[in-house]
Short mmCIF file of C-alpha atoms and ligand atoms in Angstrom, two decimals:
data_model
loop_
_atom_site.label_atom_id
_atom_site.label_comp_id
_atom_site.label_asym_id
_atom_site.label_seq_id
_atom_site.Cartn_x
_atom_site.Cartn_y
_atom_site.Cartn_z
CA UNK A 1 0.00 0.00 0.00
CA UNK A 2 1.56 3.50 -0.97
CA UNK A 3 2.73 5.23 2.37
CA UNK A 4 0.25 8.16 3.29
CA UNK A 5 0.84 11.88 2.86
CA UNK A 6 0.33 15.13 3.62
CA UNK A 7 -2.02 17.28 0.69
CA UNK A 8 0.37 19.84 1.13
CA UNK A 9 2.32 22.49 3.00
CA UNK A 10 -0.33 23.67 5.32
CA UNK A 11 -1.61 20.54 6.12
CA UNK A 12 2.25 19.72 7.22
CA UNK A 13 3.15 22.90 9.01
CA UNK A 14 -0.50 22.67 10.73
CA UNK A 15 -0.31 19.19 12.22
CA UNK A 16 3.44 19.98 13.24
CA UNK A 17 2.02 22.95 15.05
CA UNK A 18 -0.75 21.70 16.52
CA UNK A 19 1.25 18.42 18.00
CA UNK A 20 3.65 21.60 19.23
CA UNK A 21 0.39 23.63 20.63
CA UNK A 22 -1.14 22.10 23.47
CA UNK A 23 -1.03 21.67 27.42
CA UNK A 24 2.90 22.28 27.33
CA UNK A 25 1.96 25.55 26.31
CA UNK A 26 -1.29 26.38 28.28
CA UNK A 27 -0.83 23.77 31.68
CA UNK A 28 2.64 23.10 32.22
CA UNK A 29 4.03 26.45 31.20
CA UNK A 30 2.29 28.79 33.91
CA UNK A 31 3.19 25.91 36.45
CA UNK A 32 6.87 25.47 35.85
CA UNK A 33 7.23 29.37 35.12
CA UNK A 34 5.80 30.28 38.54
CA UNK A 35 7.98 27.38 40.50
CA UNK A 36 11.15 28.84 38.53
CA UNK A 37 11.07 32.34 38.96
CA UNK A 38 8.96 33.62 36.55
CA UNK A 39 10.09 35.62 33.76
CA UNK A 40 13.68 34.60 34.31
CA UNK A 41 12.36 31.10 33.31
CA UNK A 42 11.21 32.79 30.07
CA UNK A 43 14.04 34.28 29.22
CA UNK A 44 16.28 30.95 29.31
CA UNK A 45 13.13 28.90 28.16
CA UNK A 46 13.09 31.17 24.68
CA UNK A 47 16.76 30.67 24.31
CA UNK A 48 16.99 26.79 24.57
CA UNK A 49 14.08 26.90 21.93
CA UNK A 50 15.99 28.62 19.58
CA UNK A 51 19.33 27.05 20.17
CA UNK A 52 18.19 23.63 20.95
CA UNK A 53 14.71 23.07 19.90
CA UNK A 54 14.72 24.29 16.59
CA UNK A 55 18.00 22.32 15.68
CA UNK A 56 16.52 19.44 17.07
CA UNK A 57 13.26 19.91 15.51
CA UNK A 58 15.28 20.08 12.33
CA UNK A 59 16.90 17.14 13.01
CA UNK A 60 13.58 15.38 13.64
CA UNK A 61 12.44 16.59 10.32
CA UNK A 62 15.82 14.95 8.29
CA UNK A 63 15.51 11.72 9.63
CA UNK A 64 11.88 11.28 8.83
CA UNK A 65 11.52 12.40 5.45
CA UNK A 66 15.09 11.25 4.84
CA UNK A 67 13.65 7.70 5.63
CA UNK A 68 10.07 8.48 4.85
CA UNK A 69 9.26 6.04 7.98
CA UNK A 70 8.39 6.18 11.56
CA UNK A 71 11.14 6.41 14.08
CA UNK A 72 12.42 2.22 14.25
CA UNK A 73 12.27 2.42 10.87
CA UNK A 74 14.45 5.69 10.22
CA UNK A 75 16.91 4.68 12.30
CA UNK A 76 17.54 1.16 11.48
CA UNK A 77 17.19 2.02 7.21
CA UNK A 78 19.57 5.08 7.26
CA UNK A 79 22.05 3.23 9.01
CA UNK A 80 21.70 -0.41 7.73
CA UNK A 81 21.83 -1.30 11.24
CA UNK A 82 19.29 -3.38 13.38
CA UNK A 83 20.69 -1.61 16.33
CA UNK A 84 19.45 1.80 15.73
CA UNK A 85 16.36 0.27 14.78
CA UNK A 86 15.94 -0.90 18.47
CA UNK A 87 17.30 2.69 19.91
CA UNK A 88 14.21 3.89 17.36
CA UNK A 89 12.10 1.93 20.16
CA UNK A 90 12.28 4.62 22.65
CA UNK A 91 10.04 6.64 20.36
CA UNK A 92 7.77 3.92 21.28
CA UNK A 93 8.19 4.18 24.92
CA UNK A 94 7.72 7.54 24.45
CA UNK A 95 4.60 7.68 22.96
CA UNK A 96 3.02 5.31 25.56
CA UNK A 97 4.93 7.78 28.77
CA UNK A 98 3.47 10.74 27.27
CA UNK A 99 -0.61 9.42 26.55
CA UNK A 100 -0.51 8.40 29.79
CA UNK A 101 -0.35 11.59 31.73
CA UNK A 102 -1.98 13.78 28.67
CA UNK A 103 -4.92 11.65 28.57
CA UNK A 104 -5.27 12.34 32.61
CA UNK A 105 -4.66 16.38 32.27
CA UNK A 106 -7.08 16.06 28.35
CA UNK A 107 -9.76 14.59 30.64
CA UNK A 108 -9.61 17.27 33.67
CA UNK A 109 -10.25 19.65 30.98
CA UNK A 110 -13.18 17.62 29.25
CA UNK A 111 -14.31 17.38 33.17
CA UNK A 112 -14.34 21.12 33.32
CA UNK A 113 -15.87 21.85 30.25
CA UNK A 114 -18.89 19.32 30.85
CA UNK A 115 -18.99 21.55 34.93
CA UNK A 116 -18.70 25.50 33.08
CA UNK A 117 -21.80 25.92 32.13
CA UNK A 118 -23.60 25.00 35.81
CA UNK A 119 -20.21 26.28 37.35
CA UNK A 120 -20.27 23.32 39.66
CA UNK A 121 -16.32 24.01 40.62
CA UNK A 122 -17.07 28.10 41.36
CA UNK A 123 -17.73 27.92 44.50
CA UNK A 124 -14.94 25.89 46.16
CA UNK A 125 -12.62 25.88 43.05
CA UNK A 126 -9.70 24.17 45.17
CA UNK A 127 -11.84 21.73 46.78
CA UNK A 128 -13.50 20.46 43.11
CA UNK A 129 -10.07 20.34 41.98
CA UNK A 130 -8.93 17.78 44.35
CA UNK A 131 -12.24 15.62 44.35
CA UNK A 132 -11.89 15.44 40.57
CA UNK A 133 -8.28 15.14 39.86
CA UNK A 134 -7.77 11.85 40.42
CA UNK A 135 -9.77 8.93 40.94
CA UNK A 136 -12.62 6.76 39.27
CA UNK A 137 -14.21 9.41 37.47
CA UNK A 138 -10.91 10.96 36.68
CA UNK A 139 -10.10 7.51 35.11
CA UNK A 140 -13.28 8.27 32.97
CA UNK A 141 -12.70 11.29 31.71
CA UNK A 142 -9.33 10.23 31.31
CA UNK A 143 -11.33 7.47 28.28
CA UNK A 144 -13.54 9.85 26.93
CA UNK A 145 -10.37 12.26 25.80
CA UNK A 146 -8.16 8.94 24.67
CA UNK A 147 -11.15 7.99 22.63
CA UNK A 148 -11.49 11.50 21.07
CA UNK A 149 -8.00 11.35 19.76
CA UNK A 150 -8.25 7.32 18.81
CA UNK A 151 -10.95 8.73 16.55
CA UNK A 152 -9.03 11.14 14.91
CA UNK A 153 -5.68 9.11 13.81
CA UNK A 154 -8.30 6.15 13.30
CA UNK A 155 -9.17 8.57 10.27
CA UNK A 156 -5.87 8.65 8.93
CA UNK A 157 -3.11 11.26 8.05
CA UNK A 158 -5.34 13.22 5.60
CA UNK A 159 -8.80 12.18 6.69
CA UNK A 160 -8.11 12.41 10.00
CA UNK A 161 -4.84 14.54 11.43
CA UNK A 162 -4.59 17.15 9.19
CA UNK A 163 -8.56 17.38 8.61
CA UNK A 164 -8.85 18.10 12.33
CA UNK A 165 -5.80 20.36 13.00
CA UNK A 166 -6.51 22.66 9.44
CA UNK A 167 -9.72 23.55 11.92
CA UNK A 168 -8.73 23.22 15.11
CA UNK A 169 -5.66 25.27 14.50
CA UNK A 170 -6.70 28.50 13.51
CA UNK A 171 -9.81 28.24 15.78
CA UNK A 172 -7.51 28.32 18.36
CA UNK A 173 -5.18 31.21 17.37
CA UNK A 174 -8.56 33.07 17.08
CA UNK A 175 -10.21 32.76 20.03
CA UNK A 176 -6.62 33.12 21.84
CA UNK A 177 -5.95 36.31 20.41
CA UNK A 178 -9.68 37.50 21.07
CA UNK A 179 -9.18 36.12 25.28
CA UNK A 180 -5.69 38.05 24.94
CA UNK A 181 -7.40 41.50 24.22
CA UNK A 182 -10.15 41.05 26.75
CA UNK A 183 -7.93 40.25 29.24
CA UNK A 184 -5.41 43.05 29.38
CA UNK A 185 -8.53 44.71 30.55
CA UNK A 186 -8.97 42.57 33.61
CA UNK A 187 -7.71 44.73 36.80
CA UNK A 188 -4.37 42.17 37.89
CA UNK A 189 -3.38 42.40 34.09
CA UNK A 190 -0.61 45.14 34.91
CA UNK A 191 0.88 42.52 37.79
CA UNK A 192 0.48 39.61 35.64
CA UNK A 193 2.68 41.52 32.47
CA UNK A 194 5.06 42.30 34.64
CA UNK A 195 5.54 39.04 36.36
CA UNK A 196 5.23 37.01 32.88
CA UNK A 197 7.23 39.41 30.95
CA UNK A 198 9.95 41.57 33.36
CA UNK A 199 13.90 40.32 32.85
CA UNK A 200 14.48 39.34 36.20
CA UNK A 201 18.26 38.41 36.04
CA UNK A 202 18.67 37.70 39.63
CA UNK A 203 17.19 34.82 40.02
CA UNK A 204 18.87 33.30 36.67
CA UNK A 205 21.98 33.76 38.62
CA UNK A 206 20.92 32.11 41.40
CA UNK A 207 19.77 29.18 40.23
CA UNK A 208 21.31 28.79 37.21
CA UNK A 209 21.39 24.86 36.70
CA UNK A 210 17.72 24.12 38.47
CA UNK A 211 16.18 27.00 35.78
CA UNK A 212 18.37 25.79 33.09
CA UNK A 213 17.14 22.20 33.63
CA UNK A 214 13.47 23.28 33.71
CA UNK A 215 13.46 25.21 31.06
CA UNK A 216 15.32 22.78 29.16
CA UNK A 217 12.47 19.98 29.64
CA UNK A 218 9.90 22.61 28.75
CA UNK A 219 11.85 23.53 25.69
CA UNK A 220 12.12 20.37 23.97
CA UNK A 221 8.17 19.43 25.40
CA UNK A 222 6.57 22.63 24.33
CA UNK A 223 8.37 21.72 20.76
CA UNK A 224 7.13 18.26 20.53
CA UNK A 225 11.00 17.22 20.53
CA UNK A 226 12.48 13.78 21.48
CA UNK A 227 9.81 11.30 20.94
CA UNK A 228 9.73 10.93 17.02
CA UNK A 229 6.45 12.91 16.53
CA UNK A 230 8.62 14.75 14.11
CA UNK A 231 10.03 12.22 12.65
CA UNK A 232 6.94 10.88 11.72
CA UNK A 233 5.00 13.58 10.86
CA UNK A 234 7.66 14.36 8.68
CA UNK A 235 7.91 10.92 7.08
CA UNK A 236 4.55 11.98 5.34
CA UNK A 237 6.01 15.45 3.64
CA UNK A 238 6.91 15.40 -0.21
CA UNK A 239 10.46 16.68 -1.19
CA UNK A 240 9.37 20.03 -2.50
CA UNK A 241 9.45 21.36 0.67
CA UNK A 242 12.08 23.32 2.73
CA UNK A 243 12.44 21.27 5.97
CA UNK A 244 14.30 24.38 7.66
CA UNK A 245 11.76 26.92 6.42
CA UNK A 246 9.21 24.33 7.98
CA UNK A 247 10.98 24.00 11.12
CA UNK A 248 11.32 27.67 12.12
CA UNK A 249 7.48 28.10 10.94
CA UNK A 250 6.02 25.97 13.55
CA UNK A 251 8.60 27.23 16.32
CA UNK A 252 7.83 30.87 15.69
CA UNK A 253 3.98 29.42 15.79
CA UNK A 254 4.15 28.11 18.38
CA UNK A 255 6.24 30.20 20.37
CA UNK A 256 3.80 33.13 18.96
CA UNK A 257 1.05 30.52 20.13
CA UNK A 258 2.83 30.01 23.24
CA UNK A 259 3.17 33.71 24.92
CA UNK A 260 -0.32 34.18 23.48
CA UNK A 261 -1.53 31.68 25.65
CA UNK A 262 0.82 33.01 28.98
CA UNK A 263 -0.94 36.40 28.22
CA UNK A 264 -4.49 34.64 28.82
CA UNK A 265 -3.62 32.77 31.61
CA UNK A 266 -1.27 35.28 33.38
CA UNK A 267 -3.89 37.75 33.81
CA UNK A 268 -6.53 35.40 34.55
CA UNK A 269 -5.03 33.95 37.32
CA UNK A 270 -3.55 37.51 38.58
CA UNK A 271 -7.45 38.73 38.26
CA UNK A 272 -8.87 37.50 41.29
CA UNK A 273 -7.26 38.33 45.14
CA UNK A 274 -6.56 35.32 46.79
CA UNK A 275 -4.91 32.98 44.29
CA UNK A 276 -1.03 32.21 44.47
CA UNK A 277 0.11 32.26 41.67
CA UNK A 278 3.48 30.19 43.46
CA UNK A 279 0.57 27.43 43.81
CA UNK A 280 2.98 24.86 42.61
CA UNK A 281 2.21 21.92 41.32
CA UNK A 282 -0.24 20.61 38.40
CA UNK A 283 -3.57 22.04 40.02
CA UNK A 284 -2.07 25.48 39.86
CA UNK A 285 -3.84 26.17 36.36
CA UNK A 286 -7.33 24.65 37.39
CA UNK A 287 -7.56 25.98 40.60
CA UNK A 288 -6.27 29.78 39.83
CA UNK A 289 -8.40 30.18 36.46
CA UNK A 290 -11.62 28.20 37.89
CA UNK A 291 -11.22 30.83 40.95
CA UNK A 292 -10.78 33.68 38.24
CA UNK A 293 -13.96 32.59 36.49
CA UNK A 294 -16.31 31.99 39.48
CA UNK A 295 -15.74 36.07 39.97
CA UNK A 296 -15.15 37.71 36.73
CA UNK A 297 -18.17 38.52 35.06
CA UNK A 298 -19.48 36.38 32.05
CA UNK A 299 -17.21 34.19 33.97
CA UNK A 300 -19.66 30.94 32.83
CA UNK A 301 -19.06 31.93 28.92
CA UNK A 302 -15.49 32.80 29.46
CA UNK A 303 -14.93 29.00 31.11
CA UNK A 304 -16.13 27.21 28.10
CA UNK A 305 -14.51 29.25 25.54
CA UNK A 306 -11.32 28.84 27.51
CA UNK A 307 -11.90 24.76 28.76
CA UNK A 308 -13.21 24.46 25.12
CA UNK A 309 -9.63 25.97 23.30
CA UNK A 310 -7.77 24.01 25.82
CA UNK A 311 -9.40 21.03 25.07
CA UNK A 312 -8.71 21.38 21.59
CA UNK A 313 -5.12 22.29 21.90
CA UNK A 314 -4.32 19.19 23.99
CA UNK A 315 -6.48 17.00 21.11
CA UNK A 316 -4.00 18.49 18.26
CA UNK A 317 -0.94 17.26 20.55
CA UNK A 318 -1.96 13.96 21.66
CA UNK A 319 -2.88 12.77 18.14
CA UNK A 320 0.36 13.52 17.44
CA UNK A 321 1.43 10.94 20.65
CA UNK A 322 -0.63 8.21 19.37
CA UNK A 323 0.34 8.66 15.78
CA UNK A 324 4.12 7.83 16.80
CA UNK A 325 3.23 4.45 18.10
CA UNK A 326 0.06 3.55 15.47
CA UNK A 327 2.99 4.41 12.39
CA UNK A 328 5.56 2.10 13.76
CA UNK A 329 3.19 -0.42 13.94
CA UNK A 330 1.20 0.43 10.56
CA UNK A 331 5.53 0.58 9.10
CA UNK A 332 7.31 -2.15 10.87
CA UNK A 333 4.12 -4.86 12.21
CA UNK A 334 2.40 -4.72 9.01
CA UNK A 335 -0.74 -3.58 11.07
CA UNK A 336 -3.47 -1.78 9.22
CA UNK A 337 -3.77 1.76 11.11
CA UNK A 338 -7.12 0.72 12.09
CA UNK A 339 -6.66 -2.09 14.20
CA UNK A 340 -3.44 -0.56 15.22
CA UNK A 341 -5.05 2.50 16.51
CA UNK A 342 -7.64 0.21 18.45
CA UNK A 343 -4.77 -1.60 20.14
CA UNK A 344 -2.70 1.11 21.09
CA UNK A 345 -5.53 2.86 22.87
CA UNK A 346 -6.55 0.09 24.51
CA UNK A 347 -3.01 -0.37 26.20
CA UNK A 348 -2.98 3.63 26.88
CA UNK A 349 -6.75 2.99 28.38
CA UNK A 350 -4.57 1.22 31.25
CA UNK A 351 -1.12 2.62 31.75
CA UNK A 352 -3.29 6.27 31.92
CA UNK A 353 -5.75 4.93 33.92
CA UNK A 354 -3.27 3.96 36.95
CA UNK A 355 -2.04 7.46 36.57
CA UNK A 356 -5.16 8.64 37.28
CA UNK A 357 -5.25 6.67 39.84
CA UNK A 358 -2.24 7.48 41.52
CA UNK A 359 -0.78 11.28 41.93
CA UNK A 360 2.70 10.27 42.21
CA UNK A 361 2.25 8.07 39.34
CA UNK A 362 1.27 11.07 37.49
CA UNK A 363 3.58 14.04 38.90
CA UNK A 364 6.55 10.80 38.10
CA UNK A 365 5.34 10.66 34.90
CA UNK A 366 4.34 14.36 34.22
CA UNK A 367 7.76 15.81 35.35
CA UNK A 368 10.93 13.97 35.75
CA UNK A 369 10.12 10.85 33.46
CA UNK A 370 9.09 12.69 30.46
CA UNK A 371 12.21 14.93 30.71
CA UNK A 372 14.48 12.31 30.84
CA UNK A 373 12.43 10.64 27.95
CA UNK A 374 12.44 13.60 25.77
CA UNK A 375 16.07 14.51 26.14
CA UNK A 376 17.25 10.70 25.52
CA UNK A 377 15.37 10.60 22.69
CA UNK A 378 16.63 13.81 21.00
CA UNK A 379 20.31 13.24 21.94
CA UNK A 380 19.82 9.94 19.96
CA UNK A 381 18.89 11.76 17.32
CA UNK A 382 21.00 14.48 17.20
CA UNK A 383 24.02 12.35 17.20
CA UNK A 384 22.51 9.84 14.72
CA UNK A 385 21.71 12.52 12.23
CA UNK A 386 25.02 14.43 12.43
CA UNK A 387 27.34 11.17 12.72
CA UNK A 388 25.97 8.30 10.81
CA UNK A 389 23.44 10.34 8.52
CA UNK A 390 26.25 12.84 7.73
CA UNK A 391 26.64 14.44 4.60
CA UNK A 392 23.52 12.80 3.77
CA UNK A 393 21.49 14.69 6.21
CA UNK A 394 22.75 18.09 5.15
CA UNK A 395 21.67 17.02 1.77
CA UNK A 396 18.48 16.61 2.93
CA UNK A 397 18.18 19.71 5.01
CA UNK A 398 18.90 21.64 1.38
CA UNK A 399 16.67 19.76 -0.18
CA UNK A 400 13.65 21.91 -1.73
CA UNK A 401 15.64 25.27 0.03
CA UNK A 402 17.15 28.26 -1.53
CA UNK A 403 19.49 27.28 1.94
CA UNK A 404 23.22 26.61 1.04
CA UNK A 405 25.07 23.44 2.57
CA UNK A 406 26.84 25.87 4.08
CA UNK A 407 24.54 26.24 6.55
CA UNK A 408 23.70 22.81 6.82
CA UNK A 409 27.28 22.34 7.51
CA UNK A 410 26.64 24.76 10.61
CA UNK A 411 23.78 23.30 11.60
CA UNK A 412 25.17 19.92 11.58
CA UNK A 413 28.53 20.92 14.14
CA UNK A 414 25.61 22.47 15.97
CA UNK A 415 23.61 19.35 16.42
CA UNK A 416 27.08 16.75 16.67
CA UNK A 417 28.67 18.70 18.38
CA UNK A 418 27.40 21.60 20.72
CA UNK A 419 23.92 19.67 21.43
CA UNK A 420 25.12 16.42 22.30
CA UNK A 421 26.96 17.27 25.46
CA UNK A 422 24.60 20.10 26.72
CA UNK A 423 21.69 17.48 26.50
CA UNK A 424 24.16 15.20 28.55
CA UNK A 425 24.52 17.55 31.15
CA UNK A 426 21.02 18.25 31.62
CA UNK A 427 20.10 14.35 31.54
CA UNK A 428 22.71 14.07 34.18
CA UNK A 429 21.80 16.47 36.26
CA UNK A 430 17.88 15.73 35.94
CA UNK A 431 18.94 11.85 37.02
CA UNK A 432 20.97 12.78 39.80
CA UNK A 433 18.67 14.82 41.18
CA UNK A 434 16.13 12.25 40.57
CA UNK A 435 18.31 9.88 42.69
CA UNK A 436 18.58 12.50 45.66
CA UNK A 437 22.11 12.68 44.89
CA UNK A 438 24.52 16.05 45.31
CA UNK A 439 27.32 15.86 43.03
CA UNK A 440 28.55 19.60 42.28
CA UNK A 441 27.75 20.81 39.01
CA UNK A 442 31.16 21.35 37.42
CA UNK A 443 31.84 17.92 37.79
CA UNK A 444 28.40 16.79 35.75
CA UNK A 445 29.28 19.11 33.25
CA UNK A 446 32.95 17.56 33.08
CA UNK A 447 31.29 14.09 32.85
CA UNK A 448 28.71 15.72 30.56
CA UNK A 449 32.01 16.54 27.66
CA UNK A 450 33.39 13.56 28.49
CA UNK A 451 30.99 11.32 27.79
CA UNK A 452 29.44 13.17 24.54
CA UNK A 453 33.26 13.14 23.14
CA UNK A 454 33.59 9.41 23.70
CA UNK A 455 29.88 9.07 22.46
CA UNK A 456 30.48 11.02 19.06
CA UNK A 457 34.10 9.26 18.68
CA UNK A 458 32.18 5.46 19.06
CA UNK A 459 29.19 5.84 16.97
CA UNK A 460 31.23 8.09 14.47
CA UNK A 461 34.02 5.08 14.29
CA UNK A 462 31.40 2.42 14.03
CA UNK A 463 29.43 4.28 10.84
CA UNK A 464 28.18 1.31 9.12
CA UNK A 465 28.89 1.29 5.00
CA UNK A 466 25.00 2.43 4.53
CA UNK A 467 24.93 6.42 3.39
CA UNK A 468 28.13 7.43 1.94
CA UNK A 469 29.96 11.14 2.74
CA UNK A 470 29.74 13.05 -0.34
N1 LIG B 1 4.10 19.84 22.57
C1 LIG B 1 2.98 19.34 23.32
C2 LIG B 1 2.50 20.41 24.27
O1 LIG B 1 3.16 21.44 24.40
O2 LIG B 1 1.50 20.19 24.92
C3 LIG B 1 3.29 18.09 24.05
C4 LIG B 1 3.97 17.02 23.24
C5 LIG B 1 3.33 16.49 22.10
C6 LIG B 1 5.22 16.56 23.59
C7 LIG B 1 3.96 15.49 21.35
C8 LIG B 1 5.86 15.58 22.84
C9 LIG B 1 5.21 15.06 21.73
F1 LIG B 1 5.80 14.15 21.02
#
């Protein structure tokens, strides 16, 4: 059967941006910019997207029209090794890790929608919070969002992903933009500028590695980066197109997208007296806006716009989850996406029920795990692209561009060489944190060039005679 594809640029550019778009952007964000000192977050946040995020996006983008195949299959075909193939299998893994929370946070929000228009949570917005959050009807909600996005990959790249996110995408930037305007009208919306948007250099300095490390995670999860969504997506693009022009569309998008979305929620939750906005932890978005909306007027209207573009948001993204593990079974089980689809939800019905089932399943999961998922993931590819790919993958980063090799050249050191120990160091750190241990941070980032040298030198040594240097 001929591999699906894309109808054309926009459909492309819009799934990649909607996978991008989602509860990274409008959950996770506020909560991880409030417990890492605010705007300083921001300002280290925007410059890992650009310098590590984009690259890696790029990256992403090579290998999968390169390969024109899912993640196992990219990996294992462009270096004639079975090997690869099996480090393609954390894509896998990845998929399954990142349904299973995003289902959980995808069903709060259907929860929320269904309770707007009563306002069942407005009186005791805190309380609701934690009755829903986790639990049997959690677990439900939890369904009715994983069977929303079964149904849209069930349809197929055309008649399903890129139908839905050519709507849902600029529906979103609309009503965004619309909640944007209306809200720098709300009284907190000075406070909430300021603390979303002042350079606050202080606290950078302070705690350079912890912010670094956050941001880092956020980077690569706001960009859909690490897990072969990408890859995949881009597996389905024809070669007419300019994968780096591509690339720094959907970051600007969704970085556009993304301090949109802070400039809702910002104001929102700096609207009403009472909330901390320092609320840490995953509630902090339910519980501040809900409280914001029981006061404000039209508050009922306001919640289901709102719960309604975050719903669709976190759709666009976790079709993009499920589509990385329904491809590589559709390329390398000979599935047909259909029954695929069916299975893979079915396995996600469990692993996301227990997580909303258990809250330190899900903060695990949420958090720490999908950092150190993410940033495995890209390192893999980073290296694999600029050290058995090669010349090849500058080839293909020209391909369909008015771009010289030149700069593919530049972007290639970047990626083999800059990226590879930076995403060691943060994986290092992340993990030894993880394990409660206190090693001082020079000697990480010693370990960190160490290791990426020796890295580079082994896989660039054992280059198998697949894709030749020009
Ligand atoms: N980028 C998505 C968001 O910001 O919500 C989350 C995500 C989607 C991460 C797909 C990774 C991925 F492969």
């Amino acid at each position: 059967m001929a591999r699906e594809s894309w109808t054309g640029r926009i459909g492309f550019v819009l799934a990649a941006v909607g996978s991008a778009v989602g509860l990274g952007n409008l959950w996770r964000f506020p909560w991880m910019t409030a417990e890492n000192g605010g705007s300083a977050f921001l300002v280290v946040y925007l410059g890992i997207v650009l310098a590590v995020g984009v690259p890696g996006l790029l990256a992403e983008f090579v290998l999968g029209r390169r390969s024109r195949k899912s993640p196992v299959g990219a990996l294992r075909e462009l270096s004639g090794s079975r090997n690869w193939g099996h480090v393609g299998l954390l894509s896998v893994v990845a998929g399954v890790v990142l349904l299973s929370f995003y289902s959980v946070v995808g069903g709060w929000i259907l929860r929320y929608l269904v309770a707007s228009p009563t306002g069942a949570y407005f009186d005791a917005p805190g309380a609701y919070f934690d009755s829903i959050a986790y639990g049997p009807e959690a677990a439900a909600f939890h369904v009715a969002f994983l069977a929303a996005t079964a149904g849209v990959v069930y349809g197929g790249v055309r008649d399903g992903i890129e139908r839905a996110t050519t709507v849902m995408m600029p529906v979103i930037a609309i009503v965004l933009v619309g909640m944007a305007a209306w809200a720098s009208g709300l009284a907190g919306a000075g406070d909430a500028y300021a603390f979303y948007l002042a350079f606050d250099l202080a606290t950078i300095q302070e705690n350079a590695v912890d912010v670094a490390l956050a941001a880092a995670g956020q980077a690569l999860f706001t960009l859909s980066v690490g897990a072969g969504t990408m890859i995949t997506y881009a597996s389905y693009v024809g070669e007419d197109r300019s994968l780096p022009a591509d690339a720094t569309m959907v970051a600007v998008l969704n970085t556009g997208l993304g301090v949109l979305a802070g400039l809702v929620v910002f104001p929102l939750l700096f609207s009403t007296p009472g909330v901390d906005v320092a609320t840490s932890g995953p509630g902090a978005l339910f519980v501040g806006v809900a409280t914001a909306f029981a006061t404000l007027p039209y508050g009922t209207l306001l919640a289901v716009g709102f719960f309604a573009v975050v719903a669709l948001a976190a759709l666009s993204s976790s079709i993009s989850m499920l589509e990385i593990v329904v491809a590589y079974l559709v390329d390398e089980r000979d599935l047909d996406r259909k029954r695929a689809t069916t299975g893979v939800a079915a396995v996600v019905l469990v692993t996301g029920a227990a997580s909303a089932f258990s809250p330190s399943l899900f903060s695990a999961l949420a958090g720490p795990v999908v950092d150190v998922v993410l940033t495995t993931g890209l390192l893999a590819f980073v290296v694999f692209a600029a050290w058995v790919v090669g010349a090849d993958a500058v080839e293909e980063f020209a391909t369909g561009t008015r771009y010289t090799t030149g700069l593919g050249d530049a972007w290639r050191v970047l990626i083999g060489v800059a990226l590879p120990p930076f995403l060691l160091f943060t994986l290092g750190v992340g993990l030894l944190d993880a394990a409660g241990v206190d090693a001082p941070t020079w000697q990480v980032a010693v370990a960190a060039v160490v290791v990426a040298a020796a890295l580079v030198a082994g896989v660039a040594r054992r280059r198998p005679s697949g894709p030749a240097e020009h």
